[in-house]
XYZ file of C-alpha atoms in Angstrom:
107
model
C 97.920 128.623 87.416
C 95.721 125.543 87.501
C 96.302 122.680 85.134
C 93.725 121.458 82.638
C 94.628 117.806 83.127
C 96.472 117.760 79.827
C 100.056 118.935 80.013
C 100.293 121.935 77.713
C 104.028 121.469 77.225
C 103.666 117.881 75.997
C 100.133 118.152 74.575
C 99.029 114.824 75.977
C 98.256 112.878 79.109
C 100.673 112.442 81.950
C 100.898 110.479 85.160
C 102.484 112.192 88.148
C 103.731 109.938 90.958
C 104.065 111.742 94.278
C 106.541 110.541 96.900
C 106.528 111.665 100.526
C 105.681 111.093 104.145
C 102.050 111.043 105.307
C 100.936 114.576 106.113
C 103.696 116.182 104.039
C 101.398 118.068 101.678
C 100.989 115.680 98.740
C 97.187 115.943 98.735
C 97.349 119.720 99.120
C 99.649 119.864 96.103
C 97.077 117.814 94.163
C 94.128 120.026 95.043
C 95.991 123.276 94.371
C 98.009 122.431 91.286
C 96.449 119.353 89.676
C 92.705 119.747 90.359
C 91.568 118.236 87.064
C 93.837 115.202 87.234
C 92.294 111.942 88.371
C 93.629 111.581 91.943
C 94.472 108.023 92.999
C 94.879 107.600 96.749
C 95.412 104.366 98.711
C 93.792 105.799 101.869
C 90.553 106.255 99.955
C 90.649 103.178 97.716
C 92.048 100.818 100.402
C 94.030 98.528 98.079
C 96.822 98.672 95.555
C 94.683 96.662 93.121
C 91.955 99.320 93.230
C 94.549 102.073 92.762
C 95.931 100.353 89.669
C 92.412 99.846 88.297
C 91.625 103.536 88.752
C 94.887 104.580 87.057
C 94.147 102.306 84.100
C 90.534 103.462 83.838
C 91.498 107.144 83.994
C 94.202 106.789 81.358
C 91.835 104.895 79.044
C 89.346 107.755 79.483
C 91.988 110.255 78.367
C 92.505 111.872 81.768
C 95.869 112.683 83.316
C 96.504 110.970 86.654
C 98.249 111.848 89.888
C 99.196 108.977 92.210
C 98.807 110.572 95.640
C 100.426 107.917 97.821
C 103.598 107.767 99.894
C 105.141 105.569 97.134
C 108.216 104.857 99.291
C 109.743 101.983 97.350
C 110.982 101.776 93.766
C 109.023 98.575 93.096
C 105.688 100.310 93.731
C 106.601 103.266 91.542
C 107.805 100.914 88.805
C 104.430 99.124 88.766
C 102.679 102.424 88.116
C 105.227 103.400 85.476
C 104.621 100.159 83.583
C 100.969 101.155 83.195
C 102.048 104.407 81.567
C 104.525 102.840 79.133
C 101.924 102.980 76.375
C 102.714 106.613 75.625
C 101.671 108.540 78.733
C 104.230 111.107 79.900
C 105.660 110.392 83.373
C 107.564 113.596 84.158
C 109.361 112.203 87.201
C 108.987 112.583 90.904
C 106.958 115.714 91.358
C 107.145 115.981 95.108
C 109.837 114.647 97.382
C 109.546 115.121 101.125
C 111.986 112.499 102.329
C 114.555 113.967 104.688
C 118.156 114.302 103.584
C 119.265 111.388 105.735
C 117.397 109.112 103.346
C 118.393 108.527 99.764
C 116.187 110.500 97.407
C 113.745 108.171 95.679
C 114.120 107.372 92.008
C 111.441 106.384 89.573
């Protein structure tokens, strides 16, 4: 089932932060399961500053957002979470492709 961009369970916006290696299927997950979410991707936008601006703009417009980046370090994920602290649901790490030899990332 495809999402409408508004989480039916919570009834409001959410921001999903994906975590995983390049080529692990994060973008495929976005297109298949979150097609109406505003997709923020560093490969396309070329800078963290532009990614943050797009997240902020999308949330102001009332759209749910998916951060489709590798997001390997907690500091990067924390910066995105701070943007959402104004009442946007951040359900947690939606996709984790790091191998078991690495510690699972935390938001």
